[in-house]
Amino acid sequence: DSGVTQTPKHLITATGQRVTLRCSPRSGDLSVYWYQQSLDQGLQFLIQYYNGEERAKGNILERFSAQQFPDLHSELNLSSLELGDSALYFCASSVDGLAGATGELFFGEGSRLTVL
Amino acid sequence: AQKVTQAQTEISVVEKEDVTLDCVYETRDTTYYLFWYKQPPSGELVFLIRRNSFDEQNEISGRYSWNFQKSTSSFNFTITASQVVDSAVYFCALSEGNYGQNFVFGPGTRLSVLP
């Protein structure tokens, strides 16, 4: 158990809909990262937050947005969903925003999104 | 831009065989960090090892060993005497800079260890 909690574990929805994925980082971790894992794209970095502020942005679509709240949990919002958005969405946390320099990323079990 | 290549998409071995998973990276930074993660069938990502660019010493942890060679930009992972429980997708990852930003994963290698 990494200590990172993601909900829901599974989600099935229709094209055009909007969903919210939630992540609670490990206790004490200030930074949250979101990754998308699809069959043809591998693990793609979406966005990172550190202590409530956006720290880095990857290949995140404009239809997607995220935020980190004062209690450090994070939400990833996916809107106008398309079939190609079906993927496993991982959240990871690290104690600071320097995951590579100071240690590892701790990953949650992921939220599997299926868009029909 | 940074890049991680894992040329082996899938590997199958028979239990007790040794297997090496290749990882080649590209970066312009002199300070960077390399990682290996394991993703078993259950789906979670499990940290295996972290290496910084200034430490080329190879590492052994039980049946696992890692060979870091800056001259060839490679960070290969060997499992000795493989076991069925080693079956998983293995990801090599790279983060750059003094702050370890831009954490990028390779495409992964699916390892199947057959009994």
PDB file of C-alpha atoms in Angstrom:
ATOM      1  CA  ASP A   1       0.000   0.000   0.000  1.00  0.00           C
ATOM      2  CA  SER A   2       1.623   3.231  -1.205  1.00  0.00           C
ATOM      3  CA  GLY A   3      -0.565   5.480   0.944  1.00  0.00           C
ATOM      4  CA  VAL A   4      -1.954   7.283  -2.108  1.00  0.00           C
ATOM      5  CA  THR A   5      -5.712   6.889  -2.478  1.00  0.00           C
ATOM      6  CA  GLN A   6      -7.613   7.296  -5.709  1.00  0.00           C
ATOM      7  CA  THR A   7     -11.345   7.232  -6.249  1.00  0.00           C
ATOM      8  CA  PRO A   8     -13.242   5.916  -8.041  1.00  0.00           C
ATOM      9  CA  LYS A   9     -11.378   2.764  -9.023  1.00  0.00           C
ATOM     10  CA  HIS A  10     -13.583   2.218 -12.032  1.00  0.00           C
ATOM     11  CA  LEU A  11     -15.807   4.591 -13.952  1.00  0.00           C
ATOM     12  CA  ILE A  12     -17.915   4.016 -17.047  1.00  0.00           C
ATOM     13  CA  THR A  13     -19.472   6.952 -18.796  1.00  0.00           C
ATOM     14  CA  ALA A  14     -20.605   8.145 -22.207  1.00  0.00           C
ATOM     15  CA  THR A  15     -19.014  10.434 -24.746  1.00  0.00           C
ATOM     16  CA  GLY A  16     -19.605  14.096 -24.083  1.00  0.00           C
ATOM     17  CA  GLN A  17     -19.873  13.631 -20.338  1.00  0.00           C
ATOM     18  CA  ARG A  18     -17.728  15.089 -17.575  1.00  0.00           C
ATOM     19  CA  VAL A  19     -16.067  13.177 -14.733  1.00  0.00           C
ATOM     20  CA  THR A  20     -13.953  14.025 -11.722  1.00  0.00           C
ATOM     21  CA  LEU A  21     -11.186  11.812 -10.417  1.00  0.00           C
ATOM     22  CA  ARG A  22      -9.967  12.304  -6.892  1.00  0.00           C
ATOM     23  CA  CYS A  23      -6.594  11.715  -5.300  1.00  0.00           C
ATOM     24  CA  SER A  24      -5.454  11.867  -1.695  1.00  0.00           C
ATOM     25  CA  PRO A  25      -1.666  11.937  -1.413  1.00  0.00           C
ATOM     26  CA  ARG A  26       0.388  10.205   1.238  1.00  0.00           C
ATOM     27  CA  SER A  27       0.293  11.913   4.583  1.00  0.00           C
ATOM     28  CA  GLY A  28       2.874  14.692   4.557  1.00  0.00           C
ATOM     29  CA  ASP A  29       3.368  14.742   0.789  1.00  0.00           C
ATOM     30  CA  LEU A  30       2.923  18.184  -0.715  1.00  0.00           C
ATOM     31  CA  SER A  31       3.133  17.344  -4.375  1.00  0.00           C
ATOM     32  CA  VAL A  32       0.652  15.529  -6.578  1.00  0.00           C
ATOM     33  CA  TYR A  33       1.201  14.298 -10.114  1.00  0.00           C
ATOM     34  CA  TRP A  34      -1.357  13.023 -12.616  1.00  0.00           C
ATOM     35  CA  TYR A  35      -0.533  10.488 -15.318  1.00  0.00           C
ATOM     36  CA  GLN A  36      -2.624   8.921 -18.061  1.00  0.00           C
ATOM     37  CA  GLN A  37      -1.873   5.358 -19.109  1.00  0.00           C
ATOM     38  CA  SER A  38      -3.465   4.195 -22.329  1.00  0.00           C
ATOM     39  CA  LEU A  39      -2.601   1.157 -24.424  1.00  0.00           C
ATOM     40  CA  ASP A  40      -1.045   3.065 -27.285  1.00  0.00           C
ATOM     41  CA  GLN A  41       0.479   6.012 -25.407  1.00  0.00           C
ATOM     42  CA  GLY A  42       2.060   4.463 -22.365  1.00  0.00           C
ATOM     43  CA  LEU A  43       2.372   6.559 -19.216  1.00  0.00           C
ATOM     44  CA  GLN A  44       1.892  10.209 -20.104  1.00  0.00           C
ATOM     45  CA  PHE A  45       2.566  12.976 -17.609  1.00  0.00           C
ATOM     46  CA  LEU A  46      -0.381  15.332 -17.384  1.00  0.00           C
ATOM     47  CA  ILE A  47       0.208  17.832 -14.614  1.00  0.00           C
ATOM     48  CA  GLN A  48       1.891  18.405 -11.262  1.00  0.00           C
ATOM     49  CA  TYR A  49       0.793  20.443  -8.262  1.00  0.00           C
ATOM     50  CA  TYR A  50       2.863  21.469  -5.317  1.00  0.00           C
ATOM     51  CA  ASN A  51       1.213  22.767  -2.164  1.00  0.00           C
ATOM     52  CA  GLY A  52      -1.798  23.998  -4.061  1.00  0.00           C
ATOM     53  CA  GLU A  53      -0.047  25.547  -7.016  1.00  0.00           C
ATOM     54  CA  GLU A  54       0.568  24.214 -10.483  1.00  0.00           C
ATOM     55  CA  ARG A  55       4.244  23.265 -10.796  1.00  0.00           C
ATOM     56  CA  ALA A  56       4.571  21.580 -14.187  1.00  0.00           C
ATOM     57  CA  LYS A  57       2.367  20.778 -17.130  1.00  0.00           C
ATOM     58  CA  GLY A  58       2.698  17.934 -19.578  1.00  0.00           C
ATOM     59  CA  ASN A  59       0.495  16.715 -22.385  1.00  0.00           C
ATOM     60  CA  ILE A  60      -2.761  17.702 -20.780  1.00  0.00           C
ATOM     61  CA  LEU A  61      -5.670  18.462 -23.081  1.00  0.00           C
ATOM     62  CA  GLU A  62      -7.596  21.702 -22.738  1.00  0.00           C
ATOM     63  CA  ARG A  63     -10.689  19.621 -21.943  1.00  0.00           C
ATOM     64  CA  PHE A  64      -8.886  18.422 -18.812  1.00  0.00           C
ATOM     65  CA  SER A  65      -8.189  20.478 -15.729  1.00  0.00           C
ATOM     66  CA  ALA A  66      -6.916  19.806 -12.271  1.00  0.00           C
ATOM     67  CA  GLN A  67      -6.478  21.474  -8.943  1.00  0.00           C
ATOM     68  CA  GLN A  68      -5.007  20.817  -5.542  1.00  0.00           C
ATOM     69  CA  PHE A  69      -6.972  21.886  -2.519  1.00  0.00           C
ATOM     70  CA  PRO A  70      -5.745  23.300   0.816  1.00  0.00           C
ATOM     71  CA  ASP A  71      -5.957  19.852   2.400  1.00  0.00           C
ATOM     72  CA  LEU A  72      -3.624  18.721  -0.431  1.00  0.00           C
ATOM     73  CA  HIS A  73      -6.029  16.342  -2.108  1.00  0.00           C
ATOM     74  CA  SER A  74      -6.301  16.798  -5.837  1.00  0.00           C
ATOM     75  CA  GLU A  75      -8.991  16.421  -8.450  1.00  0.00           C
ATOM     76  CA  LEU A  76      -8.645  15.823 -12.162  1.00  0.00           C
ATOM     77  CA  ASN A  77     -11.624  16.981 -14.188  1.00  0.00           C
ATOM     78  CA  LEU A  78     -12.199  15.484 -17.618  1.00  0.00           C
ATOM     79  CA  SER A  79     -14.893  17.062 -19.764  1.00  0.00           C
ATOM     80  CA  SER A  80     -16.438  16.542 -23.204  1.00  0.00           C
ATOM     81  CA  LEU A  81     -15.182  13.008 -22.986  1.00  0.00           C
ATOM     82  CA  GLU A  82     -14.181  11.135 -26.117  1.00  0.00           C
ATOM     83  CA  LEU A  83     -13.648   7.440 -26.725  1.00  0.00           C
ATOM     84  CA  GLY A  84      -9.904   8.034 -26.781  1.00  0.00           C
ATOM     85  CA  ASP A  85      -9.956   9.293 -23.213  1.00  0.00           C
ATOM     86  CA  SER A  86     -10.519   5.751 -22.000  1.00  0.00           C
ATOM     87  CA  ALA A  87      -7.443   5.003 -19.943  1.00  0.00           C
ATOM     88  CA  LEU A  88      -6.052   4.332 -16.515  1.00  0.00           C
ATOM     89  CA  TYR A  89      -5.421   7.595 -14.686  1.00  0.00           C
ATOM     90  CA  PHE A  90      -2.750   7.492 -12.016  1.00  0.00           C
ATOM     91  CA  CYS A  91      -2.112   9.915  -9.268  1.00  0.00           C
ATOM     92  CA  ALA A  92       1.277   9.999  -7.580  1.00  0.00           C
ATOM     93  CA  SER A  93       2.648  11.991  -4.694  1.00  0.00           C
ATOM     94  CA  SER A  94       6.011  12.980  -3.359  1.00  0.00           C
ATOM     95  CA  VAL A  95       7.077  14.704  -0.189  1.00  0.00           C
ATOM     96  CA  ASP A  96       8.165  17.784  -2.064  1.00  0.00           C
ATOM     97  CA  GLY A  97       8.018  18.930  -5.646  1.00  0.00           C
ATOM     98  CA  LEU A  98      11.409  17.479  -6.374  1.00  0.00           C
ATOM     99  CA  ALA A  99      10.504  13.845  -6.815  1.00  0.00           C
ATOM    100  CA  GLY A 100      13.328  13.001  -9.101  1.00  0.00           C
ATOM    101  CA  ALA A 101      15.977  14.756  -7.067  1.00  0.00           C
ATOM    102  CA  THR A 102      14.979  13.651  -3.631  1.00  0.00           C
ATOM    103  CA  GLY A 103      13.313  10.323  -4.065  1.00  0.00           C
ATOM    104  CA  GLU A 104      10.530   8.485  -5.713  1.00  0.00           C
ATOM    105  CA  LEU A 105       6.975   8.996  -6.746  1.00  0.00           C
ATOM    106  CA  PHE A 106       4.422   6.994  -4.813  1.00  0.00           C
ATOM    107  CA  PHE A 107       1.566   5.894  -7.036  1.00  0.00           C
ATOM    108  CA  GLY A 108      -2.058   5.197  -6.287  1.00  0.00           C
ATOM    109  CA  GLU A 109      -3.821   2.193  -7.763  1.00  0.00           C
ATOM    110  CA  GLY A 110      -5.317   4.251 -10.540  1.00  0.00           C
ATOM    111  CA  SER A 111      -8.803   5.105 -11.763  1.00  0.00           C
ATOM    112  CA  ARG A 112      -9.875   3.175 -14.818  1.00  0.00           C
ATOM    113  CA  LEU A 113     -12.082   5.298 -17.043  1.00  0.00           C
ATOM    114  CA  THR A 114     -14.102   3.728 -19.821  1.00  0.00           C
ATOM    115  CA  VAL A 115     -15.862   6.034 -22.239  1.00  0.00           C
ATOM    116  CA  LEU A 116     -18.595   4.365 -24.320  1.00  0.00           C
TER     117      LEU A 116
ATOM    118  CA  ALA B   1      13.631  17.023 -25.073  1.00  0.00           C
ATOM    119  CA  GLN B   2      14.148  14.123 -22.788  1.00  0.00           C
ATOM    120  CA  LYS B   3      13.279  10.665 -23.956  1.00  0.00           C
ATOM    121  CA  VAL B   4      13.294   7.127 -22.637  1.00  0.00           C
ATOM    122  CA  THR B   5      13.408   4.127 -24.954  1.00  0.00           C
ATOM    123  CA  GLN B   6      12.665   0.569 -23.990  1.00  0.00           C
ATOM    124  CA  ALA B   7      13.143  -1.299 -27.218  1.00  0.00           C
ATOM    125  CA  GLN B   8      11.854  -4.620 -25.907  1.00  0.00           C
ATOM    126  CA  THR B   9       8.072  -4.527 -25.991  1.00  0.00           C
ATOM    127  CA  GLU B  10       7.600  -8.033 -24.643  1.00  0.00           C
ATOM    128  CA  ILE B  11       9.920 -10.696 -23.306  1.00  0.00           C
ATOM    129  CA  SER B  12       9.090 -14.266 -22.338  1.00  0.00           C
ATOM    130  CA  VAL B  13      11.428 -16.434 -20.318  1.00  0.00           C
ATOM    131  CA  VAL B  14      11.155 -19.685 -18.470  1.00  0.00           C
ATOM    132  CA  GLU B  15      11.421 -19.640 -14.711  1.00  0.00           C
ATOM    133  CA  LYS B  16      14.997 -19.558 -13.360  1.00  0.00           C
ATOM    134  CA  GLU B  17      16.356 -17.936 -16.502  1.00  0.00           C
ATOM    135  CA  ASP B  18      18.160 -14.622 -16.212  1.00  0.00           C
ATOM    136  CA  VAL B  19      16.659 -11.713 -18.133  1.00  0.00           C
ATOM    137  CA  THR B  20      17.861  -8.196 -18.896  1.00  0.00           C
ATOM    138  CA  LEU B  21      15.532  -5.316 -19.643  1.00  0.00           C
ATOM    139  CA  ASP B  22      17.074  -2.530 -21.656  1.00  0.00           C
ATOM    140  CA  CYS B  23      16.618   1.185 -21.122  1.00  0.00           C
ATOM    141  CA  VAL B  24      18.215   3.941 -23.168  1.00  0.00           C
ATOM    142  CA  TYR B  25      17.646   7.566 -22.328  1.00  0.00           C
ATOM    143  CA  GLU B  26      18.255  10.945 -23.895  1.00  0.00           C
ATOM    144  CA  THR B  27      18.812  14.154 -22.002  1.00  0.00           C
ATOM    145  CA  ARG B  28      20.805  17.340 -22.357  1.00  0.00           C
ATOM    146  CA  ASP B  29      21.025  17.888 -18.632  1.00  0.00           C
ATOM    147  CA  THR B  30      24.104  16.923 -16.700  1.00  0.00           C
ATOM    148  CA  THR B  31      21.984  16.356 -13.601  1.00  0.00           C
ATOM    149  CA  TYR B  32      19.270  13.776 -13.999  1.00  0.00           C
ATOM    150  CA  TYR B  33      17.725  10.812 -12.245  1.00  0.00           C
ATOM    151  CA  LEU B  34      16.805   7.385 -13.511  1.00  0.00           C
ATOM    152  CA  PHE B  35      14.215   5.040 -12.120  1.00  0.00           C
ATOM    153  CA  TRP B  36      12.715   1.615 -12.619  1.00  0.00           C
ATOM    154  CA  TYR B  37       9.122   0.886 -11.696  1.00  0.00           C
ATOM    155  CA  LYS B  38       7.249  -2.408 -11.804  1.00  0.00           C
ATOM    156  CA  GLN B  39       3.574  -2.700 -12.727  1.00  0.00           C
ATOM    157  CA  PRO B  40       2.253  -6.169 -11.841  1.00  0.00           C
ATOM    158  CA  PRO B  41      -1.050  -7.458 -13.234  1.00  0.00           C
ATOM    159  CA  SER B  42      -2.874  -5.847 -10.329  1.00  0.00           C
ATOM    160  CA  GLY B  43      -2.039  -2.477 -11.895  1.00  0.00           C
ATOM    161  CA  GLU B  44      -0.248  -0.487  -9.232  1.00  0.00           C
ATOM    162  CA  LEU B  45       3.174   1.026  -9.929  1.00  0.00           C
ATOM    163  CA  VAL B  46       5.903  -0.116  -7.578  1.00  0.00           C
ATOM    164  CA  PHE B  47       9.186   1.731  -7.172  1.00  0.00           C
ATOM    165  CA  LEU B  48      12.284  -0.419  -7.622  1.00  0.00           C
ATOM    166  CA  ILE B  49      15.293   1.877  -7.810  1.00  0.00           C
ATOM    167  CA  ARG B  50      16.491   5.450  -8.260  1.00  0.00           C
ATOM    168  CA  ARG B  51      19.894   6.486  -9.578  1.00  0.00           C
ATOM    169  CA  ASN B  52      21.365   9.962 -10.023  1.00  0.00           C
ATOM    170  CA  SER B  53      23.586  10.917 -12.928  1.00  0.00           C
ATOM    171  CA  PHE B  54      26.659  11.303 -10.741  1.00  0.00           C
ATOM    172  CA  ASP B  55      26.550   7.791  -9.383  1.00  0.00           C
ATOM    173  CA  GLU B  56      27.487   5.197 -11.965  1.00  0.00           C
ATOM    174  CA  GLN B  57      28.031   2.477  -9.452  1.00  0.00           C
ATOM    175  CA  ASN B  58      26.029  -0.599 -10.301  1.00  0.00           C
ATOM    176  CA  GLU B  59      23.606  -1.879  -7.724  1.00  0.00           C
ATOM    177  CA  ILE B  60      22.439  -5.296  -6.670  1.00  0.00           C
ATOM    178  CA  SER B  61      19.401  -6.002  -4.565  1.00  0.00           C
ATOM    179  CA  GLY B  62      18.713  -9.679  -4.152  1.00  0.00           C
ATOM    180  CA  ARG B  63      17.913 -11.106  -7.571  1.00  0.00           C
ATOM    181  CA  TYR B  64      17.758  -7.620  -9.111  1.00  0.00           C
ATOM    182  CA  SER B  65      20.718  -5.703 -10.461  1.00  0.00           C
ATOM    183  CA  TRP B  66      21.093  -2.497 -12.412  1.00  0.00           C
ATOM    184  CA  ASN B  67      23.824  -1.461 -14.808  1.00  0.00           C
ATOM    185  CA  PHE B  68      24.135   2.296 -15.362  1.00  0.00           C
ATOM    186  CA  GLN B  69      26.457   3.366 -18.174  1.00  0.00           C
ATOM    187  CA  LYS B  70      26.577   7.065 -19.003  1.00  0.00           C
ATOM    188  CA  SER B  71      28.812   6.417 -22.014  1.00  0.00           C
ATOM    189  CA  THR B  72      25.969   4.569 -23.730  1.00  0.00           C
ATOM    190  CA  SER B  73      23.101   6.397 -21.949  1.00  0.00           C
ATOM    191  CA  SER B  74      21.776   3.120 -20.701  1.00  0.00           C
ATOM    192  CA  PHE B  75      20.301   1.940 -17.439  1.00  0.00           C
ATOM    193  CA  ASN B  76      19.628  -1.761 -17.839  1.00  0.00           C
ATOM    194  CA  PHE B  77      17.863  -3.987 -15.356  1.00  0.00           C
ATOM    195  CA  THR B  78      18.682  -7.674 -14.857  1.00  0.00           C
ATOM    196  CA  ILE B  79      16.617 -10.218 -12.998  1.00  0.00           C
ATOM    197  CA  THR B  80      18.573 -13.300 -12.036  1.00  0.00           C
ATOM    198  CA  ALA B  81      16.843 -16.651 -11.647  1.00  0.00           C
ATOM    199  CA  SER B  82      13.488 -15.205 -12.674  1.00  0.00           C
ATOM    200  CA  GLN B  83      10.299 -16.279 -10.947  1.00  0.00           C
ATOM    201  CA  VAL B  84       6.680 -16.295 -12.046  1.00  0.00           C
ATOM    202  CA  VAL B  85       5.986 -13.435  -9.633  1.00  0.00           C
ATOM    203  CA  ASP B  86       8.358 -11.276 -11.655  1.00  0.00           C
ATOM    204  CA  SER B  87       5.811 -11.230 -14.474  1.00  0.00           C
ATOM    205  CA  ALA B  88       4.873  -7.586 -14.901  1.00  0.00           C
ATOM    206  CA  VAL B  89       5.388  -4.529 -17.039  1.00  0.00           C
ATOM    207  CA  TYR B  90       8.598  -2.743 -16.164  1.00  0.00           C
ATOM    208  CA  PHE B  91       9.031   0.954 -16.771  1.00  0.00           C
ATOM    209  CA  CYS B  92      12.228   2.925 -16.934  1.00  0.00           C
ATOM    210  CA  ALA B  93      11.844   6.627 -16.128  1.00  0.00           C
ATOM    211  CA  LEU B  94      13.934   9.769 -16.284  1.00  0.00           C
ATOM    212  CA  SER B  95      13.668  13.062 -14.478  1.00  0.00           C
ATOM    213  CA  GLU B  96      15.859  16.018 -15.245  1.00  0.00           C
ATOM    214  CA  GLY B  97      17.371  19.013 -13.617  1.00  0.00           C
ATOM    215  CA  ASN B  98      18.399  19.940 -10.146  1.00  0.00           C
ATOM    216  CA  TYR B  99      14.798  19.779  -9.058  1.00  0.00           C
ATOM    217  CA  GLY B 100      13.986  16.472 -10.674  1.00  0.00           C
ATOM    218  CA  GLN B 101      11.267  17.949 -12.758  1.00  0.00           C
ATOM    219  CA  ASN B 102       9.755  16.465 -15.883  1.00  0.00           C
ATOM    220  CA  PHE B 103       9.372  12.903 -14.757  1.00  0.00           C
ATOM    221  CA  VAL B 104       9.070  10.904 -18.003  1.00  0.00           C
ATOM    222  CA  PHE B 105       8.435   7.194 -18.411  1.00  0.00           C
ATOM    223  CA  GLY B 106       9.512   4.836 -21.156  1.00  0.00           C
ATOM    224  CA  PRO B 107       6.914   2.731 -22.970  1.00  0.00           C
ATOM    225  CA  GLY B 108       7.513  -0.272 -20.740  1.00  0.00           C
ATOM    226  CA  THR B 109       8.587  -3.872 -21.285  1.00  0.00           C
ATOM    227  CA  ARG B 110       6.129  -6.653 -20.556  1.00  0.00           C
ATOM    228  CA  LEU B 111       7.931  -9.569 -18.954  1.00  0.00           C
ATOM    229  CA  SER B 112       6.267 -12.962 -18.814  1.00  0.00           C
ATOM    230  CA  VAL B 113       7.958 -15.619 -16.737  1.00  0.00           C
ATOM    231  CA  LEU B 114       6.611 -19.044 -17.546  1.00  0.00           C
ATOM    232  CA  PRO B 115       6.658 -21.910 -15.069  1.00  0.00           C
TER     233      PRO B 115
END
